[in-house]
Short mmCIF file of C-alpha atoms in Angstrom, two decimals:
data_model
loop_
_atom_site.label_atom_id
_atom_site.label_comp_id
_atom_site.label_asym_id
_atom_site.label_seq_id
_atom_site.Cartn_x
_atom_site.Cartn_y
_atom_site.Cartn_z
CA MET A 1 -52.35 -47.58 74.82
CA ILE A 2 -53.49 -44.26 73.69
CA LYS A 3 -50.31 -42.55 74.44
CA LEU A 4 -48.60 -45.35 72.33
CA MET A 5 -51.26 -44.29 69.56
CA ASN A 6 -50.37 -40.64 69.52
CA VAL A 7 -46.37 -41.39 69.53
CA THR A 8 -47.07 -43.57 66.66
CA GLU A 9 -49.28 -40.69 65.08
CA ILE A 10 -46.14 -38.29 65.44
CA LEU A 11 -43.61 -40.93 64.42
CA SER A 12 -45.65 -41.39 60.89
CA TYR A 13 -46.00 -37.58 60.71
CA ILE A 14 -42.24 -37.30 60.87
CA GLU A 15 -41.49 -39.88 58.72
CA LYS A 16 -43.96 -38.50 56.09
CA ASN A 17 -42.52 -34.70 56.25
CA LEU A 18 -38.72 -35.23 57.06
CA GLU A 19 -38.32 -32.84 53.77
CA ARG A 20 -40.46 -30.28 54.94
CA LYS A 21 -40.57 -27.77 57.76
CA ILE A 22 -41.63 -29.64 60.77
CA ASN A 23 -42.45 -27.45 63.92
CA MET A 24 -44.28 -28.37 67.31
CA ASP A 25 -47.62 -26.02 66.33
CA THR A 26 -48.07 -28.57 63.08
CA ILE A 27 -47.66 -31.50 64.96
CA CYS A 28 -49.87 -30.24 67.89
CA ASN A 29 -52.75 -29.33 65.25
CA TYR A 30 -52.20 -32.66 63.64
CA THR A 31 -52.60 -34.76 66.78
CA GLY A 32 -54.95 -32.35 68.31
CA TYR A 33 -53.02 -32.63 71.77
CA GLY A 34 -51.02 -29.75 73.47
CA CYS A 35 -47.46 -28.90 72.71
CA ARG A 36 -46.48 -29.98 76.40
CA TYR A 37 -48.19 -33.33 76.41
CA ILE A 38 -46.70 -34.36 73.14
CA GLN A 39 -43.01 -33.28 74.38
CA ILE A 40 -43.68 -35.23 77.45
CA ILE A 41 -45.46 -38.61 75.97
CA PHE A 42 -42.85 -38.42 73.25
CA LYS A 43 -39.82 -38.21 75.55
CA LYS A 44 -41.12 -41.01 77.65
CA HIS A 45 -41.76 -43.73 74.89
CA ILE A 46 -38.95 -42.62 72.49
CA GLY A 47 -36.33 -41.47 74.98
CA MET A 48 -35.37 -38.55 73.20
CA THR A 49 -36.78 -35.29 72.59
CA LEU A 50 -38.84 -34.61 69.72
CA TRP A 51 -36.49 -32.50 68.08
CA GLN A 52 -33.64 -34.78 68.80
CA TYR A 53 -35.46 -37.41 67.26
CA VAL A 54 -36.08 -35.28 64.13
CA LYS A 55 -32.47 -34.66 63.81
CA PHE A 56 -31.91 -38.20 64.15
CA ARG A 57 -34.40 -39.18 61.40
CA ARG A 58 -32.89 -36.67 59.02
CA VAL A 59 -29.30 -37.73 59.49
CA THR A 60 -30.45 -41.27 58.98
CA ARG A 61 -32.13 -40.27 55.67
CA ALA A 62 -28.94 -38.30 54.45
CA ALA A 63 -26.83 -41.40 54.71
CA LEU A 64 -28.99 -43.19 52.96
CA LEU A 65 -29.05 -40.54 50.17
CA LEU A 66 -25.53 -39.92 50.39
CA ARG A 67 -25.20 -44.26 49.87
CA LEU A 68 -27.69 -44.40 47.03
CA THR A 69 -27.04 -40.95 45.36
CA SER A 70 -24.82 -38.95 43.55
CA SER A 71 -26.86 -35.80 44.84
CA LYS A 72 -24.45 -32.96 46.01
CA ILE A 73 -24.35 -32.75 49.99
CA ILE A 74 -25.32 -29.16 49.87
CA ASP A 75 -28.39 -30.29 48.00
CA ILE A 76 -29.05 -33.10 50.42
CA SER A 77 -28.64 -30.74 53.06
CA CYS A 78 -31.13 -28.27 51.69
CA ARG A 79 -33.52 -31.06 50.89
CA LEU A 80 -33.67 -32.24 54.28
CA GLN A 81 -34.32 -28.73 56.09
CA PHE A 82 -30.96 -28.17 57.43
CA ASP A 83 -30.36 -24.27 57.88
CA SER A 84 -26.83 -24.41 56.53
CA GLN A 85 -24.25 -27.09 55.15
CA GLN A 86 -22.36 -25.85 58.40
CA SER A 87 -25.40 -27.32 60.69
CA PHE A 88 -25.89 -30.41 58.84
CA ASN A 89 -22.09 -31.41 58.72
CA ARG A 90 -22.15 -30.94 62.63
CA GLU A 91 -25.52 -32.72 63.63
CA PHE A 92 -24.10 -35.32 60.72
CA LYS A 93 -20.82 -36.01 62.82
CA LYS A 94 -22.46 -35.97 65.84
CA ILE A 95 -24.77 -38.87 65.26
CA ALA A 96 -22.86 -40.87 62.56
CA GLY A 97 -19.38 -39.99 63.53
CA PHE A 98 -18.24 -38.77 60.51
CA THR A 99 -18.90 -35.44 58.20
CA PRO A 100 -21.25 -36.13 55.50
CA LEU A 101 -18.28 -36.50 52.95
CA GLN A 102 -15.95 -38.98 54.98
CA TYR A 103 -19.37 -41.09 55.37
CA ARG A 104 -20.02 -40.81 51.30
CA LYS A 105 -16.19 -41.62 50.71
CA LYS A 106 -16.11 -44.79 53.45
CA THR A 107 -19.31 -46.22 52.14
CA ILE A 108 -18.93 -46.14 48.30
CA GLY A 109 -15.18 -47.02 48.68
CA ILE A 110 -13.32 -43.72 47.03
#
């Protein structure tokens, strides 16, 4: 039970900080647990690494922003802390199956 509570804390932290830099040290400080322990319990309970999950959630948030706003793709990429629009496009396509532009056109019917 205590491990599940730790994972819930981490998930909450990630959700609140998707638009900020997230690193292992800040998560360790936030939870009070060691980095290796966090990596192990997170993977065990969520089924993916912490960084895979952060990328997944950022792409999910980006998809929402692409559907609901007219923000430029580069602005969404920067807002969600991707290193470049190229890395954003690559991660988005890997997770969503489309580039951000293809996704936007498909979802708003252009």
